[in-house]
Amino acid sequence: MDAPRANLPPLSLHVPEPRFRPGDEADFSDVVVPPAGSARRPDTAEPASSFRELAYTLVRVLDESGQAVGPWNPRLDPEALRKMLRAMALTRAFDERMFRAQRQGKTSFYMKSTGEEAVSVAAAMALASDDMCFPSYRQQGILITRGYPLVTMMNQIYSNKGDPLQGRQLPIMYSAKDHGFFSISGNLATQYPQAVGWAMASAAKGDTRIAATWCGEGSTAEGDFHSAMTFATVYKAPVILNVVNNQWAISSFSGFAGAEATTFAARAVGYGIAGLRVDGNDALAVYAATEWAAERARTNQGPTLIEHFTYRAEGHSTSDDPTAYRSAGEPNAWPLGDPIRRLKDHLIAIGEWDEARHAAQDLALAEEVKRAQKEAEKNGILGHGLHQPFETMFEGVFEETPWHLREQSEQMIAERKAAGI
């Protein structure tokens, strides 16, 4: 047996601890926010090794006065900016009404994206409409931006007779192939290897479409994330890998996924791919970064990992109480502000919007969502009766229903008819 090393201190284990707990005053003064426009924009053909610093800084476009500055300014026309603002505001209005519907017992579960609308809306606008998205469960803004009907989204949330998924998915886990929106999974990070595989298939077929996927920073600790990264770098898959760093997983802070050691964008450096760290509450920065990464993917320069540095303003879901594990002052103390307000301020600063038009738009969007809700509820709400024909339980699993399930289905139908059901 080795002799004790008396000259060495005993080993200790580091357990990450969030800086603020309930009752603490939140203070983000140590969060480094570089000036807007200070990050360089490399050519999309540059090798990833030449701009590693972009994985550690913060790509920003909107400055404190609401102006778009620097090389990442996408120079969108005012109409595109208003369209982006409307989609973000509509996403928030949709979230508010569906959150209320859950509290009223009309559905079992909901997840809001408050404070993170730019991550999905701006990215969706920068992608081509036929690019394939592999989202996590907080990217409803993609569907809204792509014009997916609000009523259909609500039908899925209510699991009613209008639900295109026939009540077989948890509320908010949409699937819309015709809108390039892959089925959401509650299992964390499964969409990452699926997105990379889809992108590899697109390249193998000589197509021009690329894939984009999203996960939270907590999900980067999953094995699926790293498997996807390996395949993406080896085969230079045309895919954009988005990490939404909103500071909190379900109830554990980002330190448990490695945030204390380095940025999440820095994981790109280890895999030898392009990495960008972006102000996720700056819609123009998100748009510019996605547009840049999309061009890189389409020109066979390989994948890009984008870390969206943002903040989850609300609970993880309607099943979560964030006041039990974080400071109540955190959302207001977050230094990067609110993405809708920042884009609104930009449009006002350039003379293309005003507070009265914004207030009128909010009212109009609230009415639009309310009308959609009334229409969806004509199809029923969760828990109020059987909304799908009973025999559909045998459908949708096999391409060709096997004989024993056909037999069981026929027997069940006969028994229900005999019972007068």
Short mmCIF file of C-alpha atoms in Angstrom, two decimals:
data_model
loop_
_atom_site.label_atom_id
_atom_site.label_comp_id
_atom_site.label_asym_id
_atom_site.label_seq_id
_atom_site.Cartn_x
_atom_site.Cartn_y
_atom_site.Cartn_z
CA MET A 1 0.00 0.00 0.00
CA ASP A 2 1.31 3.45 -0.95
CA ALA A 3 2.36 5.71 1.89
CA PRO A 4 0.03 8.66 2.60
CA ARG A 5 1.01 11.85 0.76
CA ALA A 6 1.16 13.99 3.85
CA ASN A 7 2.46 16.99 1.90
CA LEU A 8 -0.69 17.18 -0.28
CA PRO A 9 -4.07 18.60 0.65
CA PRO A 10 -7.01 16.18 0.49
CA LEU A 11 -8.92 16.05 -2.76
CA SER A 12 -12.18 17.98 -2.93
CA LEU A 13 -15.12 17.84 -5.30
CA HIS A 14 -16.55 20.97 -6.88
CA VAL A 15 -20.34 21.10 -6.92
CA PRO A 16 -21.73 24.01 -8.99
CA GLU A 17 -23.98 26.43 -7.13
CA PRO A 18 -26.14 29.15 -8.71
CA ARG A 19 -25.16 32.64 -7.69
CA PHE A 20 -28.65 33.70 -6.65
CA ARG A 21 -31.26 31.77 -4.73
CA PRO A 22 -34.78 32.78 -3.62
CA GLY A 23 -34.52 35.87 -1.46
CA ASP A 24 -31.19 37.00 -2.95
CA GLU A 25 -30.77 40.20 -4.89
CA ALA A 26 -29.82 39.37 -8.49
CA ASP A 27 -26.73 41.15 -9.76
CA PHE A 28 -25.45 40.45 -13.28
CA SER A 29 -22.87 43.24 -13.26
CA ASP A 30 -20.09 40.73 -13.91
CA VAL A 31 -21.67 39.50 -17.16
CA VAL A 32 -19.42 40.79 -19.91
CA VAL A 33 -21.49 42.52 -22.60
CA PRO A 34 -19.17 43.82 -25.33
CA PRO A 35 -20.21 46.88 -27.33
CA ALA A 36 -22.62 46.26 -30.20
CA GLY A 37 -20.78 45.97 -33.49
CA SER A 38 -17.42 45.08 -31.96
CA ALA A 39 -17.28 41.43 -33.12
CA ARG A 40 -15.76 40.88 -36.53
CA ARG A 41 -17.70 39.08 -39.25
CA PRO A 42 -15.45 36.60 -41.07
CA ASP A 43 -16.08 35.51 -44.61
CA THR A 44 -18.24 32.39 -44.67
CA ALA A 45 -15.46 30.52 -46.48
CA GLU A 46 -12.87 31.14 -43.73
CA PRO A 47 -11.72 28.07 -41.82
CA ALA A 48 -13.22 27.72 -38.36
CA SER A 49 -9.76 27.86 -36.78
CA SER A 50 -9.34 31.49 -37.90
CA PHE A 51 -12.15 32.98 -35.81
CA ARG A 52 -12.19 31.00 -32.58
CA GLU A 53 -12.60 34.23 -30.62
CA LEU A 54 -16.22 34.44 -31.82
CA ALA A 55 -17.04 31.49 -29.58
CA TYR A 56 -16.07 33.53 -26.51
CA THR A 57 -17.35 37.05 -27.20
CA LEU A 58 -20.90 38.12 -28.07
CA VAL A 59 -22.13 39.00 -31.55
CA ARG A 60 -24.35 42.07 -31.13
CA VAL A 61 -26.01 44.44 -33.60
CA LEU A 62 -28.44 46.65 -31.66
CA ASP A 63 -26.77 49.24 -29.44
CA GLU A 64 -28.17 51.00 -26.39
CA SER A 65 -29.74 53.76 -28.50
CA GLY A 66 -31.61 51.28 -30.69
CA GLN A 67 -29.36 51.63 -33.72
CA ALA A 68 -28.07 48.69 -35.79
CA VAL A 69 -24.29 48.91 -36.00
CA GLY A 70 -21.24 46.92 -37.01
CA PRO A 71 -20.34 44.29 -39.61
CA TRP A 72 -23.08 41.86 -38.52
CA ASN A 73 -25.88 44.36 -39.29
CA PRO A 74 -28.08 42.39 -41.74
CA ARG A 75 -29.50 45.66 -43.13
CA LEU A 76 -33.06 44.40 -43.30
CA ASP A 77 -35.63 46.70 -44.83
CA PRO A 78 -38.28 48.21 -42.54
CA GLU A 79 -41.01 45.90 -43.82
CA ALA A 80 -38.95 42.83 -42.88
CA LEU A 81 -38.28 44.33 -39.46
CA ARG A 82 -41.98 44.95 -38.88
CA LYS A 83 -42.76 41.39 -39.99
CA MET A 84 -40.19 40.10 -37.49
CA LEU A 85 -41.59 42.27 -34.71
CA ARG A 86 -45.14 41.11 -35.45
CA ALA A 87 -44.17 37.42 -35.39
CA MET A 88 -42.40 37.86 -32.06
CA ALA A 89 -45.33 39.75 -30.56
CA LEU A 90 -47.78 37.16 -31.91
CA THR A 91 -45.73 34.38 -30.35
CA ARG A 92 -45.90 36.12 -26.99
CA ALA A 93 -49.64 36.74 -27.32
CA PHE A 94 -50.17 33.07 -28.21
CA ASP A 95 -48.12 32.01 -25.18
CA GLU A 96 -50.12 34.23 -22.83
CA ARG A 97 -53.47 32.87 -23.97
CA MET A 98 -52.41 29.23 -23.95
CA PHE A 99 -50.84 29.64 -20.52
CA ARG A 100 -54.17 30.98 -19.31
CA ALA A 101 -56.00 28.08 -20.99
CA GLN A 102 -53.86 25.62 -19.04
CA ARG A 103 -54.61 27.42 -15.78
CA GLN A 104 -58.31 27.16 -16.66
CA GLY A 105 -58.01 23.38 -16.99
CA LYS A 106 -58.47 23.30 -20.77
CA THR A 107 -55.18 21.51 -21.35
CA SER A 108 -52.67 19.72 -19.17
CA PHE A 109 -49.39 21.39 -19.99
CA TYR A 110 -47.83 24.43 -21.66
CA MET A 111 -44.38 25.98 -22.12
CA LYS A 112 -43.88 29.69 -22.78
CA SER A 113 -40.96 31.21 -24.67
CA THR A 114 -41.15 34.64 -23.02
CA GLY A 115 -37.86 36.49 -23.51
CA GLU A 116 -36.63 33.99 -26.09
CA GLU A 117 -38.84 34.89 -29.06
CA ALA A 118 -35.93 36.19 -31.14
CA VAL A 119 -34.15 32.84 -30.99
CA SER A 120 -36.87 31.14 -33.04
CA VAL A 121 -38.52 33.96 -35.01
CA ALA A 122 -35.37 35.70 -36.29
CA ALA A 123 -33.73 32.37 -37.10
CA ALA A 124 -36.80 31.18 -39.01
CA MET A 125 -36.79 34.36 -41.08
CA ALA A 126 -33.11 33.89 -41.96
CA LEU A 127 -33.63 30.29 -43.12
CA ALA A 128 -35.23 29.27 -46.41
CA SER A 129 -38.86 28.21 -46.03
CA ASP A 130 -38.03 24.63 -47.09
CA ASP A 131 -35.06 24.18 -44.76
CA MET A 132 -35.82 21.51 -42.17
CA CYS A 133 -36.09 22.54 -38.53
CA PHE A 134 -35.54 20.11 -35.66
CA PRO A 135 -36.74 22.12 -32.66
CA SER A 136 -36.84 21.65 -28.95
CA TYR A 137 -40.03 22.45 -27.05
CA ARG A 138 -39.65 26.24 -26.87
CA GLN A 139 -39.46 27.10 -30.56
CA GLN A 140 -43.14 27.64 -31.32
CA GLY A 141 -42.08 30.91 -32.93
CA ILE A 142 -40.77 28.93 -35.93
CA LEU A 143 -44.25 27.64 -36.77
CA ILE A 144 -45.82 31.05 -36.20
CA THR A 145 -43.22 32.74 -38.43
CA ARG A 146 -43.79 30.16 -41.17
CA GLY A 147 -47.53 30.78 -41.13
CA TYR A 148 -48.72 27.58 -39.50
CA PRO A 149 -52.38 28.07 -38.48
CA LEU A 150 -52.85 29.11 -34.86
CA VAL A 151 -56.05 27.07 -34.71
CA THR A 152 -54.15 23.91 -35.67
CA MET A 153 -51.53 24.60 -33.00
CA MET A 154 -54.30 25.01 -30.43
CA ASN A 155 -56.04 21.85 -31.61
CA GLN A 156 -52.83 19.97 -30.83
CA ILE A 157 -52.55 21.63 -27.41
CA TYR A 158 -56.14 20.64 -26.62
CA SER A 159 -55.74 17.11 -28.11
CA ASN A 160 -59.21 17.58 -29.59
CA LYS A 161 -60.87 16.15 -32.70
CA GLY A 162 -59.01 18.69 -34.86
CA ASP A 163 -55.60 17.63 -33.54
CA PRO A 164 -53.53 16.50 -36.55
CA LEU A 165 -51.61 14.19 -34.22
CA GLN A 166 -54.82 12.60 -32.91
CA GLY A 167 -53.97 13.22 -29.28
CA ARG A 168 -50.81 11.10 -29.41
CA GLN A 169 -48.37 13.80 -28.36
CA LEU A 170 -48.03 15.92 -25.25
CA PRO A 171 -49.46 19.43 -25.67
CA ILE A 172 -47.00 21.80 -27.47
CA MET A 173 -45.10 18.92 -29.09
CA TYR A 174 -46.10 19.85 -32.61
CA SER A 175 -45.23 18.12 -35.87
CA ALA A 176 -45.68 19.81 -39.25
CA LYS A 177 -43.85 18.20 -42.16
CA ASP A 178 -45.38 20.61 -44.67
CA HIS A 179 -43.87 23.51 -42.72
CA GLY A 180 -40.44 21.91 -42.31
CA PHE A 181 -40.96 21.31 -38.59
CA PHE A 182 -39.84 17.92 -37.29
CA SER A 183 -41.79 16.25 -34.48
CA ILE A 184 -40.84 17.58 -31.06
CA SER A 185 -39.64 15.02 -28.54
CA GLY A 186 -39.69 15.34 -24.78
CA ASN A 187 -36.51 13.27 -24.61
CA LEU A 188 -33.69 15.78 -24.48
CA ALA A 189 -31.35 16.27 -27.46
CA THR A 190 -32.73 13.44 -29.61
CA GLN A 191 -33.36 16.01 -32.35
CA TYR A 192 -29.63 16.76 -32.66
CA PRO A 193 -28.51 13.50 -34.33
CA GLN A 194 -31.74 13.49 -36.32
CA ALA A 195 -30.94 16.93 -37.72
CA VAL A 196 -27.38 15.96 -38.56
CA GLY A 197 -28.58 12.77 -40.23
CA TRP A 198 -31.17 14.68 -42.25
CA ALA A 199 -28.52 17.19 -43.32
CA MET A 200 -26.15 14.38 -44.34
CA ALA A 201 -28.93 12.80 -46.40
CA SER A 202 -29.65 16.14 -48.08
CA ALA A 203 -25.98 16.45 -49.01
CA ALA A 204 -25.75 12.85 -50.16
CA LYS A 205 -28.70 13.43 -52.52
CA GLY A 206 -27.20 16.64 -53.89
CA ASP A 207 -30.10 18.72 -52.54
CA THR A 208 -29.79 22.40 -51.58
CA ARG A 209 -31.78 22.31 -48.33
CA ILE A 210 -30.06 22.49 -44.98
CA ALA A 211 -31.13 21.54 -41.46
CA ALA A 212 -31.25 23.55 -38.25
CA THR A 213 -31.75 22.24 -34.74
CA TRP A 214 -32.20 23.71 -31.27
CA CYS A 215 -31.61 22.51 -27.72
CA GLY A 216 -31.21 24.10 -24.33
CA GLU A 217 -27.82 24.48 -22.69
CA GLY A 218 -28.68 21.75 -20.19
CA SER A 219 -29.20 19.30 -23.06
CA THR A 220 -25.59 19.73 -24.20
CA ALA A 221 -24.69 17.37 -21.35
CA GLU A 222 -26.58 14.58 -23.14
CA GLY A 223 -24.73 11.97 -25.16
CA ASP A 224 -26.91 12.63 -28.21
CA PHE A 225 -25.50 16.15 -28.42
CA HIS A 226 -21.92 14.90 -28.63
CA SER A 227 -22.73 12.08 -31.03
CA ALA A 228 -24.32 14.63 -33.33
CA MET A 229 -21.32 16.93 -33.05
CA THR A 230 -18.99 14.11 -34.04
CA PHE A 231 -20.97 13.18 -37.14
CA ALA A 232 -21.44 16.84 -38.06
CA THR A 233 -17.72 17.60 -38.00
CA VAL A 234 -16.57 14.35 -39.65
CA TYR A 235 -18.97 14.63 -42.60
CA LYS A 236 -19.19 18.46 -42.74
CA ALA A 237 -22.95 18.17 -42.53
CA PRO A 238 -24.90 21.24 -43.75
CA VAL A 239 -26.54 21.92 -40.40
CA ILE A 240 -26.91 24.77 -37.92
CA LEU A 241 -26.67 23.60 -34.32
CA ASN A 242 -28.38 26.09 -31.99
CA VAL A 243 -27.82 26.02 -28.23
CA VAL A 244 -30.30 28.22 -26.38
CA ASN A 245 -28.44 29.20 -23.23
CA ASN A 246 -31.30 30.65 -21.18
CA GLN A 247 -29.34 30.12 -17.92
CA TRP A 248 -31.66 27.46 -16.49
CA ALA A 249 -32.58 23.89 -17.38
CA ILE A 250 -35.72 22.53 -15.72
CA SER A 251 -34.64 23.66 -12.25
CA SER A 252 -30.85 23.41 -12.38
CA PHE A 253 -28.68 26.26 -13.53
CA SER A 254 -26.33 26.22 -16.49
CA GLY A 255 -23.29 25.42 -14.35
CA PHE A 256 -24.31 21.76 -14.24
CA ALA A 257 -23.88 21.64 -18.01
CA GLY A 258 -20.43 23.25 -17.88
CA ALA A 259 -21.13 27.00 -18.01
CA GLU A 260 -18.70 27.77 -15.19
CA ALA A 261 -15.78 26.45 -17.22
CA THR A 262 -16.34 28.13 -20.59
CA THR A 263 -19.00 29.18 -23.09
CA PHE A 264 -21.25 26.67 -24.82
CA ALA A 265 -20.12 27.99 -28.19
CA ALA A 266 -16.59 26.92 -27.21
CA ARG A 267 -17.67 23.31 -27.68
CA ALA A 268 -17.46 24.02 -31.38
CA VAL A 269 -13.75 24.69 -31.03
CA GLY A 270 -13.10 21.23 -29.63
CA TYR A 271 -14.90 19.66 -32.57
CA GLY A 272 -13.18 21.86 -35.15
CA ILE A 273 -16.33 23.54 -36.44
CA ALA A 274 -17.46 27.16 -36.62
CA GLY A 275 -18.73 28.56 -33.33
CA LEU A 276 -20.60 31.80 -32.67
CA ARG A 277 -21.82 33.22 -29.38
CA VAL A 278 -24.71 35.58 -30.02
CA ASP A 279 -26.81 38.03 -28.03
CA GLY A 280 -30.00 35.96 -28.07
CA ASN A 281 -32.16 38.96 -27.13
CA ASP A 282 -30.96 40.89 -30.20
CA ALA A 283 -33.20 39.77 -33.09
CA LEU A 284 -30.89 41.29 -35.69
CA ALA A 285 -27.86 39.48 -34.28
CA VAL A 286 -29.75 36.17 -34.29
CA TYR A 287 -30.87 36.78 -37.88
CA ALA A 288 -27.36 37.74 -39.02
CA ALA A 289 -25.69 34.77 -37.33
CA THR A 290 -28.24 32.33 -38.77
CA GLU A 291 -27.96 33.84 -42.24
CA TRP A 292 -24.16 33.56 -42.05
CA ALA A 293 -24.30 29.96 -40.84
CA ALA A 294 -26.86 29.05 -43.51
CA GLU A 295 -24.64 30.41 -46.27
CA ARG A 296 -21.71 28.49 -44.81
CA ALA A 297 -23.74 25.27 -44.82
CA ARG A 298 -25.06 25.79 -48.36
CA THR A 299 -21.56 26.36 -49.73
CA ASN A 300 -20.24 23.11 -48.23
CA GLN A 301 -18.23 24.81 -45.49
CA GLY A 302 -19.79 22.55 -42.87
CA PRO A 303 -21.80 23.02 -39.67
CA THR A 304 -21.97 25.96 -37.28
CA LEU A 305 -22.74 25.90 -33.57
CA ILE A 306 -24.53 29.03 -32.37
CA GLU A 307 -24.93 29.73 -28.67
CA HIS A 308 -27.84 32.12 -28.08
CA PHE A 309 -27.08 33.90 -24.81
CA THR A 310 -30.51 34.70 -23.41
CA TYR A 311 -32.67 34.26 -20.31
CA ARG A 312 -35.78 32.21 -19.49
CA ALA A 313 -38.05 34.88 -18.08
CA GLU A 314 -40.80 32.47 -17.02
CA GLY A 315 -40.94 29.01 -15.48
CA HIS A 316 -39.71 25.99 -17.38
CA SER A 317 -43.34 24.98 -17.94
CA THR A 318 -46.73 25.25 -16.28
CA SER A 319 -45.53 22.43 -13.99
CA ASP A 320 -42.65 24.54 -12.69
CA ASP A 321 -42.37 27.21 -9.99
CA PRO A 322 -39.15 29.17 -10.63
CA THR A 323 -39.50 31.10 -7.35
CA ALA A 324 -38.55 27.85 -5.58
CA TYR A 325 -35.02 27.84 -6.97
CA ARG A 326 -34.02 31.27 -8.31
CA SER A 327 -34.14 34.90 -7.32
CA ALA A 328 -37.40 36.64 -8.19
CA GLY A 329 -35.40 39.63 -9.42
CA GLU A 330 -33.44 37.79 -12.08
CA PRO A 331 -35.69 38.42 -15.11
CA ASN A 332 -35.66 42.19 -14.61
CA ALA A 333 -31.96 42.27 -13.77
CA TRP A 334 -30.92 40.41 -16.93
CA PRO A 335 -28.61 42.86 -18.76
CA LEU A 336 -29.66 42.05 -22.35
CA GLY A 337 -33.25 43.21 -21.92
CA ASP A 338 -36.38 42.08 -23.71
CA PRO A 339 -36.06 41.07 -27.39
CA ILE A 340 -39.44 42.52 -28.44
CA ARG A 341 -38.81 45.83 -26.75
CA ARG A 342 -35.33 46.09 -28.28
CA LEU A 343 -36.58 45.48 -31.82
CA LYS A 344 -39.50 47.89 -31.25
CA ASP A 345 -37.05 50.55 -30.02
CA HIS A 346 -34.92 50.01 -33.13
CA LEU A 347 -37.86 50.54 -35.47
CA ILE A 348 -38.85 53.67 -33.55
CA ALA A 349 -35.25 54.94 -33.66
CA ILE A 350 -35.15 54.70 -37.45
CA GLY A 351 -38.56 56.35 -37.82
CA GLU A 352 -40.43 53.25 -38.97
CA TRP A 353 -42.64 52.61 -35.92
CA ASP A 354 -44.16 54.33 -32.91
CA GLU A 355 -45.63 53.47 -29.53
CA ALA A 356 -49.23 54.00 -30.67
CA ARG A 357 -48.85 51.58 -33.60
CA HIS A 358 -47.18 49.07 -31.31
CA ALA A 359 -50.01 49.24 -28.76
CA ALA A 360 -52.57 48.87 -31.55
CA GLN A 361 -50.71 45.86 -32.90
CA ASP A 362 -50.65 44.21 -29.48
CA LEU A 363 -54.41 44.63 -29.18
CA ALA A 364 -55.00 43.29 -32.69
CA LEU A 365 -52.79 40.26 -32.08
CA ALA A 366 -54.51 39.51 -28.78
CA GLU A 367 -57.86 39.56 -30.61
CA GLU A 368 -56.47 37.34 -33.38
CA VAL A 369 -55.32 34.75 -30.84
CA LYS A 370 -58.64 34.98 -28.98
CA ARG A 371 -60.57 34.29 -32.20
CA ALA A 372 -58.34 31.33 -32.97
CA GLN A 373 -58.91 29.95 -29.48
CA LYS A 374 -62.68 30.15 -29.84
CA GLU A 375 -62.46 28.34 -33.17
CA ALA A 376 -60.19 25.62 -31.76
CA GLU A 377 -62.42 25.05 -28.74
CA LYS A 378 -65.30 24.19 -31.04
CA ASN A 379 -63.35 20.94 -31.57
CA GLY A 380 -63.20 20.28 -27.83
CA ILE A 381 -60.70 20.62 -25.02
CA LEU A 382 -58.53 18.10 -23.24
CA GLY A 383 -60.35 15.83 -20.82
CA HIS A 384 -63.84 16.57 -22.11
CA GLY A 385 -64.79 13.32 -23.79
CA LEU A 386 -63.17 11.08 -26.39
CA HIS A 387 -62.17 13.29 -29.32
CA GLN A 388 -60.74 10.62 -31.63
CA PRO A 389 -62.50 7.48 -32.90
CA PHE A 390 -61.57 4.64 -30.57
CA GLU A 391 -60.29 2.43 -33.41
CA THR A 392 -57.58 4.96 -34.29
CA MET A 393 -55.57 3.53 -31.40
CA PHE A 394 -54.55 0.78 -33.84
CA GLU A 395 -53.35 3.24 -36.49
CA GLY A 396 -50.22 5.22 -37.10
CA VAL A 397 -47.66 2.74 -35.74
CA PHE A 398 -47.05 0.33 -38.62
CA GLU A 399 -46.92 1.17 -42.30
CA GLU A 400 -49.04 -1.92 -42.87
CA THR A 401 -51.17 -2.98 -39.91
CA PRO A 402 -50.27 -6.58 -38.94
CA TRP A 403 -52.99 -9.24 -38.99
CA HIS A 404 -53.33 -9.56 -35.23
CA LEU A 405 -53.98 -5.83 -34.78
CA ARG A 406 -56.51 -5.83 -37.62
CA GLU A 407 -58.23 -8.74 -35.91
CA GLN A 408 -58.28 -6.95 -32.54
CA SER A 409 -59.58 -3.78 -34.17
CA GLU A 410 -62.41 -5.60 -35.93
CA GLN A 411 -63.32 -7.42 -32.70
CA MET A 412 -63.37 -4.18 -30.75
CA ILE A 413 -65.58 -2.44 -33.33
CA ALA A 414 -68.01 -5.37 -33.29
CA GLU A 415 -68.17 -5.37 -29.50
CA ARG A 416 -68.76 -1.61 -29.35
CA LYS A 417 -71.57 -1.85 -31.90
CA ALA A 418 -73.16 -4.71 -29.98
CA ALA A 419 -73.01 -2.61 -26.82
CA GLY A 420 -74.50 0.37 -28.63
CA ILE A 421 -71.43 2.52 -28.08
#
